Amino acid sequence: MNLPGRLNRRGFFAIGGAGTLAVAMAACGGRSEMTATQMEGPPSGVTAAPPGPGRVDRGRPGGSVVTAWTAEGNSYDAAIGYDLHSWEALTSLLYMPLYRFSGQNGSAAPAAAAAMPEISQDGTRYVIRLRRDFKFHNGRPIVADDYIYAWRRVLDPATESWAAPYLASIRGADEFAAGKTTDLPGLVAKDDYTLAVELKEPDITFLGQLSQPYTAALPREEVERLGDRFKRQPVGNGPFMITSYDTKNRQATFVRNPLFPWPGLPFLDQVVYRWGIDPALQFLQLQNGNIDILGEGLTPSLAARVQGNTKVRDMFTVPVPTLGASWVAMNVASEKLADLRIRQALNWATDRDQLAKYSRGLQVPWGAVIPEDEPDYRGKLTPYSYEPERAKALLKDAGVDRLELEFCCNEDDYWLNACQVLQQQWAVVGVNLTVKSVSNAAFWVALENGEAEVFGRNYYQVQPTGLDLVGGNFATSGSSNYQGYSNPAVDELVMKSQRSLTVEDSNRYLADAESIVSVDAPGVFTGSLKFIAMRSPRVQNYQMRCETGTYYDRMWV
C-alpha cells in the first residue's frame, strides 16, 4: 500500500477503505436501511442539509442533548483522535470535510466542496472546487491553502498522526513523511478556491479519504495559537463548536455554529458530552432522562437486559447497518504460533455460534476475514467452521500434544466473556488458554510492543470495502496490524486492489488476498459485527452511520 513507517495506530478502528474513481460504492452497512426516530414535528422551513441520512423538512430549533461515554476521548484534534468518543466529535460536531457520504447507504457527495472532483482518466489527478461560503468557527473564510496545511500536518512526522499512511498516495508524500524534504509537489492551490491534487498512482480509496475529518481544513493561526490546547478545544468548521472542556468534571460542551452554511441547521443549540460513566449507569441515566444518547450504543453487558425486554428495546434502541469483523488475533512472531497448522487448528477448534451468543445480538457467526454482507463483494474461500477433530489432526501433524497460550484481555465486556468460552473450547483439542486481564492503556501498549500472544480484536470499517479491513490489519505495514503478520503476496494484492480503477477489479484482487490471509490464519475469525444505537425517545430524527456516529446536525428535541 506504499505506507510510510508505522506511526501511532488507532485503538478502536482504523481508517482506510475506499471512495471510488469510476463506480460509486454503497456506504457502510450494505443494502439495509436503519430505522430512524419518527419525524413528527412542525415543518422546519429548512430545504437543504449536508450529505447524510434522514430529512430536515421537519424539526424544531433549540434545545440540547447529552451524550454519555465510558471514557475520555484521546483527542479532538482530527489528526490525532481515533477512539469512538473522539471520532464522533470529529466527524459529527467539529469538522466538515470536502465530501461526506450521502443518505444511509450512499457514496461520497460534496460537503465543503462545491462539486465532485474532476478526476483524470488515469485516476491520478484531482481538481477540487471549494465552496466560497465556508468559514472556520473563528469567522475566517476557508481557502485551498487551509487544506494543504492540514494535510501537510497529518503527514509531518512531528505530528505523529495515525492517519499519515492514508495520504501516502499523494505525490511526494513518502519523502515528506520521511523528513527528506519539505516539498509536497502533489498539493497545489491553483487559487483560493481551487485545490489540485496529484497522486503517484491511482488510489481507489482517495475519495474516501477526502470524506474523513483528518482531511478537513485547519486554520494554521489557531493551531499555532492554541498549541497543546488544540487537542481539547480545536477550531474547526463543523455544525458545532466547542466552548468548554472540563477535565475535572468530565464534560465537554459544544454549541451551535452560527456560521454553518446550511440555513436553519443545526436545529440544536447545544450538545454536551459526559464521560467516565460505566454502561450500567449510562443505561439507568438514559431511562431516568438524565442523558439522551449512549455514545458506545448497546454493549454486551447491557444487551441481556435490553434485548429481552420488548418495551425497553422498542423505546430506546435503533439498529444501525454496520460493516465490521471480530477475530481472535494471534501474534505470529510467537514461537508457539509460528506454524500455520497450529493457527488453522485453532480456527477449526472454535465454535463461533456459541461465541456469538455472548455478544447478545452484536455479532453474527462468520469464519472468514471480510464480513458476510460486504457490499458488491464475493469472496472465494470457504469459511472456517467448528470441526474439533480436524483441529486435533492438524495439531498432531504439527507435533503438538499440549499447547500453553495466554489471552491478553482488556476491559471489553464481550472479550472478558468470550475468552472464557474459548478456554473451554480449545481445551477439547489440548490447548490450555490462560487469561491475563489488563487495563485498556496497558492492553494497547502490549499490542504496540508485540507483547500480547493472543488477544481479541473488533474492527469497524468506516469505508464500504473490505480493503479497509484487509489492508489495515493484514498488510505488512497496515496501521492496525498488531499480529505482526506479513505475506508479500497479500501486500501485492492489496496494492493492486488499491490501485484499481473499478470496484470490480478492486474486489477481485481483494478476494485473492482474503483467501491467502484465511489460509495463513493470523487470527481466529469469529464473526461479523452489528451495532445497535441507544437514544431517548425525546430525540427526534435520530440518524447514524457506522463511519461517523450520530448526526447531530439534523437532530431535534
Tab-separated table of C-alpha atoms in Angstrom, residues 56-399:
chain	number	residue	atom	x	y	z
A	56	VAL	CA	-34.654	18.027	7.529
A	57	ASP	CA	-38.016	19.311	6.290
A	58	ARG	CA	-39.431	18.927	9.795
A	59	GLY	CA	-37.766	19.968	13.003
A	60	ARG	CA	-37.787	22.396	15.881
A	61	PRO	CA	-34.920	24.816	16.668
A	62	GLY	CA	-33.435	24.978	20.138
A	63	GLY	CA	-32.735	22.613	22.997
A	64	SER	CA	-29.814	20.391	23.860
A	65	VAL	CA	-28.868	16.742	24.191
A	66	VAL	CA	-26.418	14.910	26.438
A	67	THR	CA	-24.291	12.016	25.188
A	68	ALA	CA	-22.598	9.636	27.628
A	69	TRP	CA	-19.257	7.919	27.106
A	70	THR	CA	-17.433	5.329	29.131
A	71	ALA	CA	-14.027	7.004	28.795
A	72	GLU	CA	-12.467	10.316	27.841
A	73	GLY	CA	-11.620	10.696	24.164
A	74	ASN	CA	-7.933	10.674	23.323
A	75	SER	CA	-8.067	13.921	21.284
A	76	TYR	CA	-10.394	16.261	19.399
A	77	ASP	CA	-7.535	17.065	17.025
A	78	ALA	CA	-8.569	15.407	13.753
A	79	ALA	CA	-5.001	14.289	13.037
A	80	ILE	CA	-4.744	12.550	16.413
A	81	GLY	CA	-8.207	11.436	17.584
A	82	TYR	CA	-9.072	7.805	16.975
A	83	ASP	CA	-11.286	6.247	19.668
A	84	LEU	CA	-15.050	6.144	19.267
A	85	HIS	CA	-15.655	9.112	21.591
A	86	SER	CA	-13.164	11.321	19.739
A	87	TRP	CA	-14.179	10.068	16.311
A	88	GLU	CA	-17.823	11.053	16.721
A	89	ALA	CA	-16.836	14.520	17.927
A	90	LEU	CA	-14.540	14.908	14.917
A	91	THR	CA	-16.961	13.651	12.272
A	92	SER	CA	-20.311	14.809	13.648
A	93	LEU	CA	-19.640	18.015	15.549
A	94	LEU	CA	-16.374	19.815	14.877
A	95	TYR	CA	-15.331	19.276	11.257
A	96	MET	CA	-16.912	19.188	7.809
A	97	PRO	CA	-14.607	17.623	5.181
A	98	LEU	CA	-14.724	18.230	1.451
A	99	TYR	CA	-17.095	15.298	0.950
A	100	ARG	CA	-19.408	13.278	3.143
A	101	PHE	CA	-21.383	10.109	2.499
A	102	SER	CA	-24.946	10.706	1.379
A	103	GLY	CA	-28.108	9.053	2.668
A	104	GLN	CA	-27.955	5.908	4.767
A	105	ASN	CA	-26.089	3.850	2.204
A	106	GLY	CA	-24.868	6.379	-0.368
A	107	SER	CA	-21.413	7.277	-1.612
A	108	ALA	CA	-19.441	10.490	-1.218
A	109	ALA	CA	-21.186	13.773	-2.066
A	110	PRO	CA	-19.986	17.402	-1.875
A	111	ALA	CA	-19.935	18.977	1.588
A	112	ALA	CA	-17.278	21.708	1.903
A	113	ALA	CA	-16.506	21.139	-1.780
A	114	ALA	CA	-18.634	22.885	-4.378
A	115	ALA	CA	-18.848	19.801	-6.612
A	116	MET	CA	-17.456	16.331	-7.119
A	117	PRO	CA	-13.769	16.416	-8.092
A	118	GLU	CA	-12.624	16.487	-11.688
A	119	ILE	CA	-10.570	13.294	-11.998
A	120	SER	CA	-8.178	12.495	-14.816
A	121	GLN	CA	-8.788	9.399	-16.891
A	122	ASP	CA	-5.833	7.613	-15.313
A	123	GLY	CA	-7.135	8.389	-11.819
A	124	THR	CA	-4.075	10.310	-10.642
A	125	ARG	CA	-5.126	13.979	-10.862
A	126	TYR	CA	-7.951	15.625	-8.896
A	127	VAL	CA	-9.186	19.186	-9.233
A	128	ILE	CA	-11.443	20.188	-6.332
A	129	ARG	CA	-13.537	23.352	-6.325
A	130	LEU	CA	-14.301	24.768	-2.882
A	131	ARG	CA	-17.470	26.385	-1.634
A	132	ARG	CA	-16.998	30.100	-1.028
A	133	ASP	CA	-19.381	30.313	1.928
A	134	PHE	CA	-17.492	28.061	4.350
A	135	LYS	CA	-15.802	29.675	7.328
A	136	PHE	CA	-13.922	28.447	10.345
A	137	HIS	CA	-15.505	28.776	13.751
A	138	ASN	CA	-13.397	31.923	14.239
A	139	GLY	CA	-15.092	33.558	11.241
A	140	ARG	CA	-12.226	33.405	8.731
A	141	PRO	CA	-13.124	32.191	5.212
A	142	ILE	CA	-11.658	28.805	4.281
A	143	VAL	CA	-9.314	28.696	1.284
A	144	ALA	CA	-7.347	25.995	-0.534
A	145	ASP	CA	-4.161	26.635	1.445
A	146	ASP	CA	-6.016	25.592	4.617
A	147	TYR	CA	-6.395	22.093	3.199
A	148	ILE	CA	-2.765	21.930	2.154
A	149	TYR	CA	-1.728	22.976	5.654
A	150	ALA	CA	-3.974	20.324	7.253
A	151	TRP	CA	-2.684	17.523	5.024
A	152	ARG	CA	0.964	18.517	5.453
A	153	ARG	CA	0.365	18.493	9.194
A	154	VAL	CA	-1.038	14.941	9.057
A	155	LEU	CA	1.997	13.782	7.069
A	156	ASP	CA	4.521	15.642	9.229
A	157	PRO	CA	6.375	13.068	11.407
A	158	ALA	CA	6.320	15.555	14.277
A	159	THR	CA	2.506	15.305	14.425
A	160	GLU	CA	2.662	11.532	14.868
A	161	SER	CA	-0.687	11.168	13.159
A	162	TRP	CA	-2.101	7.672	12.765
A	163	ALA	CA	-3.757	8.986	9.561
A	164	ALA	CA	-0.490	9.693	7.710
A	165	PRO	CA	-0.473	6.351	5.831
A	166	TYR	CA	-3.824	7.179	4.260
A	167	LEU	CA	-2.436	10.226	2.450
A	168	ALA	CA	0.585	8.286	1.225
A	169	SER	CA	-0.650	8.151	-2.373
A	170	ILE	CA	-0.128	11.929	-2.799
A	171	ARG	CA	2.937	12.613	-4.938
A	172	GLY	CA	5.862	13.417	-2.677
A	173	ALA	CA	4.125	12.213	0.496
A	174	ASP	CA	6.598	9.419	1.246
A	175	GLU	CA	9.595	11.723	1.064
A	176	PHE	CA	7.827	14.420	3.065
A	177	ALA	CA	6.691	11.975	5.766
A	178	ALA	CA	10.219	10.567	6.000
A	179	GLY	CA	11.576	14.062	6.662
A	180	LYS	CA	13.692	14.028	3.498
A	181	THR	CA	12.118	17.185	2.078
A	182	THR	CA	9.752	19.994	2.944
A	183	ASP	CA	8.253	19.957	-0.550
A	184	LEU	CA	4.933	18.277	-1.258
A	185	PRO	CA	4.523	18.696	-5.031
A	186	GLY	CA	1.282	16.716	-5.174
A	187	LEU	CA	-0.661	19.540	-3.498
A	188	VAL	CA	-1.185	22.882	-5.240
A	189	ALA	CA	-3.589	25.743	-4.548
A	190	LYS	CA	-4.426	26.937	-8.061
A	191	ASP	CA	-6.331	29.816	-6.463
A	192	ASP	CA	-8.113	30.424	-3.161
A	193	TYR	CA	-10.998	28.158	-4.109
A	194	THR	CA	-9.353	25.520	-6.321
A	195	LEU	CA	-7.231	22.690	-4.968
A	196	ALA	CA	-5.228	20.441	-7.309
A	197	VAL	CA	-4.016	17.054	-6.098
A	198	GLU	CA	-1.667	14.729	-7.957
A	199	LEU	CA	-1.295	11.117	-6.862
A	200	LYS	CA	1.745	8.977	-7.644
A	201	GLU	CA	-0.582	6.185	-8.772
A	202	PRO	CA	-4.345	5.588	-8.882
A	203	ASP	CA	-5.896	5.143	-5.446
A	204	ILE	CA	-9.452	3.880	-5.251
A	205	THR	CA	-9.531	4.907	-1.599
A	206	PHE	CA	-8.709	8.579	-2.143
A	207	LEU	CA	-12.224	9.978	-2.439
A	208	GLY	CA	-12.961	8.167	0.808
A	209	GLN	CA	-10.025	9.920	2.434
A	210	LEU	CA	-11.435	13.264	1.319
A	211	SER	CA	-14.573	12.331	3.295
A	212	GLN	CA	-12.718	11.949	6.589
A	213	PRO	CA	-12.180	14.605	9.286
A	214	TYR	CA	-8.384	14.432	9.108
A	215	THR	CA	-8.588	15.925	5.585
A	216	ALA	CA	-10.859	18.815	6.665
A	217	ALA	CA	-9.371	22.306	6.520
A	218	LEU	CA	-7.498	23.675	9.533
A	219	PRO	CA	-6.724	27.296	10.495
A	220	ARG	CA	-2.970	27.408	10.957
A	221	GLU	CA	-3.140	30.506	13.128
A	222	GLU	CA	-5.394	28.743	15.632
A	223	VAL	CA	-3.330	25.549	15.723
A	224	GLU	CA	-0.232	27.605	16.495
A	225	ARG	CA	-2.001	29.901	18.960
A	226	LEU	CA	-3.602	27.089	20.952
A	227	GLY	CA	-0.667	24.700	20.918
A	228	ASP	CA	-1.360	21.708	23.125
A	229	ARG	CA	-4.834	23.054	23.915
A	230	PHE	CA	-5.867	22.409	20.306
A	231	LYS	CA	-6.356	18.710	21.083
A	232	ARG	CA	-9.178	19.578	23.511
A	233	GLN	CA	-10.636	22.835	22.182
A	234	PRO	CA	-9.915	22.942	18.443
A	235	VAL	CA	-11.224	25.445	15.918
A	236	GLY	CA	-12.945	23.644	13.057
A	237	ASN	CA	-15.705	24.241	10.521
A	238	GLY	CA	-18.407	21.789	11.582
A	239	PRO	CA	-22.017	22.309	12.690
A	240	PHE	CA	-20.955	22.774	16.324
A	241	MET	CA	-18.019	24.466	18.017
A	242	ILE	CA	-16.567	23.573	21.389
A	243	THR	CA	-16.905	26.187	24.119
A	244	SER	CA	-15.634	24.322	27.163
A	245	TYR	CA	-13.682	21.217	28.055
A	246	ASP	CA	-13.826	20.378	31.751
A	247	THR	CA	-11.404	17.586	32.628
A	248	LYS	CA	-12.245	17.650	36.335
A	249	ASN	CA	-15.994	17.301	35.808
A	250	ARG	CA	-15.559	15.100	32.725
A	251	GLN	CA	-17.688	17.182	30.419
A	252	ALA	CA	-17.325	18.939	27.055
A	253	THR	CA	-19.850	21.462	25.725
A	254	PHE	CA	-20.477	22.166	22.040
A	255	VAL	CA	-22.747	24.956	20.815
A	256	ARG	CA	-24.440	25.648	17.505
A	257	ASN	CA	-22.166	27.148	14.844
A	258	PRO	CA	-23.922	30.354	13.680
A	259	LEU	CA	-21.726	30.399	10.540
A	260	PHE	CA	-22.780	26.942	9.346
A	261	PRO	CA	-23.580	27.431	5.641
A	262	TRP	CA	-26.841	25.455	5.645
A	263	PRO	CA	-29.502	27.935	6.841
A	264	GLY	CA	-31.563	26.685	9.778
A	265	LEU	CA	-29.115	23.930	10.727
A	266	PRO	CA	-28.254	22.560	13.130
A	267	PHE	CA	-31.566	22.597	15.000
A	268	LEU	CA	-29.984	22.005	18.403
A	269	ASP	CA	-28.426	24.840	20.373
A	270	GLN	CA	-26.100	22.607	22.352
A	271	VAL	CA	-24.578	19.133	22.640
A	272	VAL	CA	-22.928	18.003	25.869
A	273	TYR	CA	-20.545	15.075	26.154
A	274	ARG	CA	-20.064	13.415	29.543
A	275	TRP	CA	-17.624	10.616	30.223
A	276	GLY	CA	-16.379	8.326	32.963
A	277	ILE	CA	-19.780	6.626	33.236
A	278	ASP	CA	-19.955	2.837	33.153
A	279	PRO	CA	-22.533	1.277	30.785
A	280	ALA	CA	-24.923	0.152	33.537
A	281	LEU	CA	-25.114	3.670	34.980
A	282	GLN	CA	-25.445	5.133	31.479
A	283	PHE	CA	-28.489	2.950	30.868
A	284	LEU	CA	-30.050	3.950	34.192
A	285	GLN	CA	-29.487	7.625	33.431
A	286	LEU	CA	-30.971	7.162	29.954
A	287	GLN	CA	-34.117	5.648	31.449
A	288	ASN	CA	-34.336	8.443	34.027
A	289	GLY	CA	-33.922	11.171	31.414
A	290	ASN	CA	-30.539	12.415	32.667
A	291	ILE	CA	-28.809	11.647	29.383
A	292	ASP	CA	-30.133	11.283	25.837
A	293	ILE	CA	-27.657	9.145	23.879
A	294	LEU	CA	-25.262	6.312	24.745
A	295	GLY	CA	-22.122	7.018	22.743
A	296	GLU	CA	-20.983	3.380	22.543
A	297	GLY	CA	-24.514	2.181	21.846
A	298	LEU	CA	-25.768	-1.105	23.239
A	299	THR	CA	-22.924	-3.030	24.856
A	300	PRO	CA	-22.923	-6.786	25.537
A	301	SER	CA	-23.208	-6.122	29.278
A	302	LEU	CA	-26.493	-4.265	28.692
A	303	ALA	CA	-27.800	-6.395	25.867
A	304	ALA	CA	-29.333	-9.132	28.008
A	305	ARG	CA	-31.499	-6.614	29.890
A	306	VAL	CA	-32.428	-4.614	26.808
A	307	GLN	CA	-32.917	-7.325	24.178
A	308	GLY	CA	-35.102	-9.397	26.481
A	309	ASN	CA	-37.491	-6.523	27.227
A	310	THR	CA	-39.585	-5.649	24.164
A	311	LYS	CA	-40.836	-2.377	25.614
A	312	VAL	CA	-37.352	-1.147	26.508
A	313	ARG	CA	-35.896	-2.350	23.210
A	314	ASP	CA	-38.533	-0.594	21.120
A	315	MET	CA	-38.287	2.612	23.143
A	316	PHE	CA	-34.521	3.085	23.317
A	317	THR	CA	-32.744	1.164	20.532
A	318	VAL	CA	-32.045	1.877	16.854
A	319	PRO	CA	-30.312	-0.816	14.741
A	320	VAL	CA	-27.589	0.672	12.532
A	321	PRO	CA	-26.255	-1.012	9.370
A	322	THR	CA	-22.653	-1.890	10.135
A	323	LEU	CA	-19.628	-3.452	8.490
A	324	GLY	CA	-17.152	-4.873	10.927
A	325	ALA	CA	-15.290	-8.014	11.889
A	326	SER	CA	-14.339	-9.773	15.087
A	327	TRP	CA	-11.423	-12.141	15.455
A	328	VAL	CA	-9.039	-13.644	17.970
A	329	ALA	CA	-5.710	-12.203	16.874
A	330	MET	CA	-2.546	-14.271	17.142
A	331	ASN	CA	0.978	-12.936	17.365
A	332	VAL	CA	2.647	-14.825	14.530
A	333	ALA	CA	6.086	-13.839	15.879
A	334	SER	CA	5.476	-16.089	18.866
A	335	GLU	CA	7.341	-19.378	18.546
A	336	LYS	CA	4.236	-21.193	19.756
A	337	LEU	CA	2.125	-19.761	16.903
A	338	ALA	CA	4.671	-19.685	14.083
A	339	ASP	CA	3.343	-22.886	12.470
A	340	LEU	CA	0.284	-22.084	10.357
A	341	ARG	CA	-1.113	-25.568	11.059
A	342	ILE	CA	-1.465	-24.563	14.705
A	343	ARG	CA	-3.244	-21.344	13.779
A	344	GLN	CA	-5.534	-23.200	11.375
A	345	ALA	CA	-6.247	-25.781	14.082
A	346	LEU	CA	-7.415	-23.044	16.461
A	347	ASN	CA	-9.828	-21.833	13.775
A	348	TRP	CA	-11.308	-25.321	13.407
A	349	ALA	CA	-11.426	-25.665	17.218
A	350	THR	CA	-13.632	-22.604	17.685
A	351	ASP	CA	-17.425	-22.830	17.927
A	352	ARG	CA	-18.493	-19.440	16.561
A	353	ASP	CA	-22.185	-19.998	17.181
A	354	GLN	CA	-21.537	-20.416	20.887
A	355	LEU	CA	-19.290	-17.334	20.992
A	356	ALA	CA	-21.909	-15.209	19.241
A	357	LYS	CA	-24.418	-15.938	21.999
A	358	TYR	CA	-22.254	-13.975	24.420
A	359	SER	CA	-22.458	-10.904	22.173
A	360	ARG	CA	-26.234	-10.710	22.781
A	361	GLY	CA	-27.031	-9.970	19.158
A	362	LEU	CA	-23.994	-7.769	18.494
A	363	GLN	CA	-22.196	-10.405	16.406
A	364	VAL	CA	-23.176	-12.872	13.717
A	365	PRO	CA	-21.036	-16.045	13.481
A	366	TRP	CA	-18.712	-15.916	10.486
A	367	GLY	CA	-15.477	-17.805	9.851
A	368	ALA	CA	-13.952	-15.569	7.173
A	369	VAL	CA	-11.933	-12.355	7.211
A	370	ILE	CA	-14.309	-9.950	5.452
A	371	PRO	CA	-17.884	-9.532	6.795
A	372	GLU	CA	-20.503	-11.738	5.219
A	373	ASP	CA	-22.666	-8.833	3.986
A	374	GLU	CA	-19.860	-6.738	2.451
A	375	PRO	CA	-21.487	-4.792	-0.426
A	376	ASP	CA	-20.524	-5.625	-4.001
A	377	TYR	CA	-18.119	-8.310	-2.804
A	378	ARG	CA	-17.934	-12.036	-3.395
A	379	GLY	CA	-15.241	-14.000	-1.580
A	380	LYS	CA	-13.573	-17.103	-2.935
A	381	LEU	CA	-12.933	-19.027	0.250
A	382	THR	CA	-14.934	-21.481	2.330
A	383	PRO	CA	-15.243	-20.027	5.844
A	384	TYR	CA	-13.883	-21.940	8.818
A	385	SER	CA	-16.436	-23.962	10.769
A	386	TYR	CA	-16.387	-25.925	14.023
A	387	GLU	CA	-14.526	-29.183	13.413
A	388	PRO	CA	-12.560	-30.151	16.570
A	389	GLU	CA	-11.393	-33.493	15.154
A	390	ARG	CA	-9.840	-31.676	12.224
A	391	ALA	CA	-8.171	-29.319	14.701
A	392	LYS	CA	-6.713	-32.268	16.640
A	393	ALA	CA	-5.341	-33.777	13.446
A	394	LEU	CA	-3.602	-30.549	12.467
A	395	LEU	CA	-2.064	-30.145	15.913
A	396	LYS	CA	-0.815	-33.732	15.794
A	397	ASP	CA	0.631	-33.134	12.340
A	398	ALA	CA	2.435	-30.093	13.757
A	399	GLY	CA	3.886	-32.242	16.530
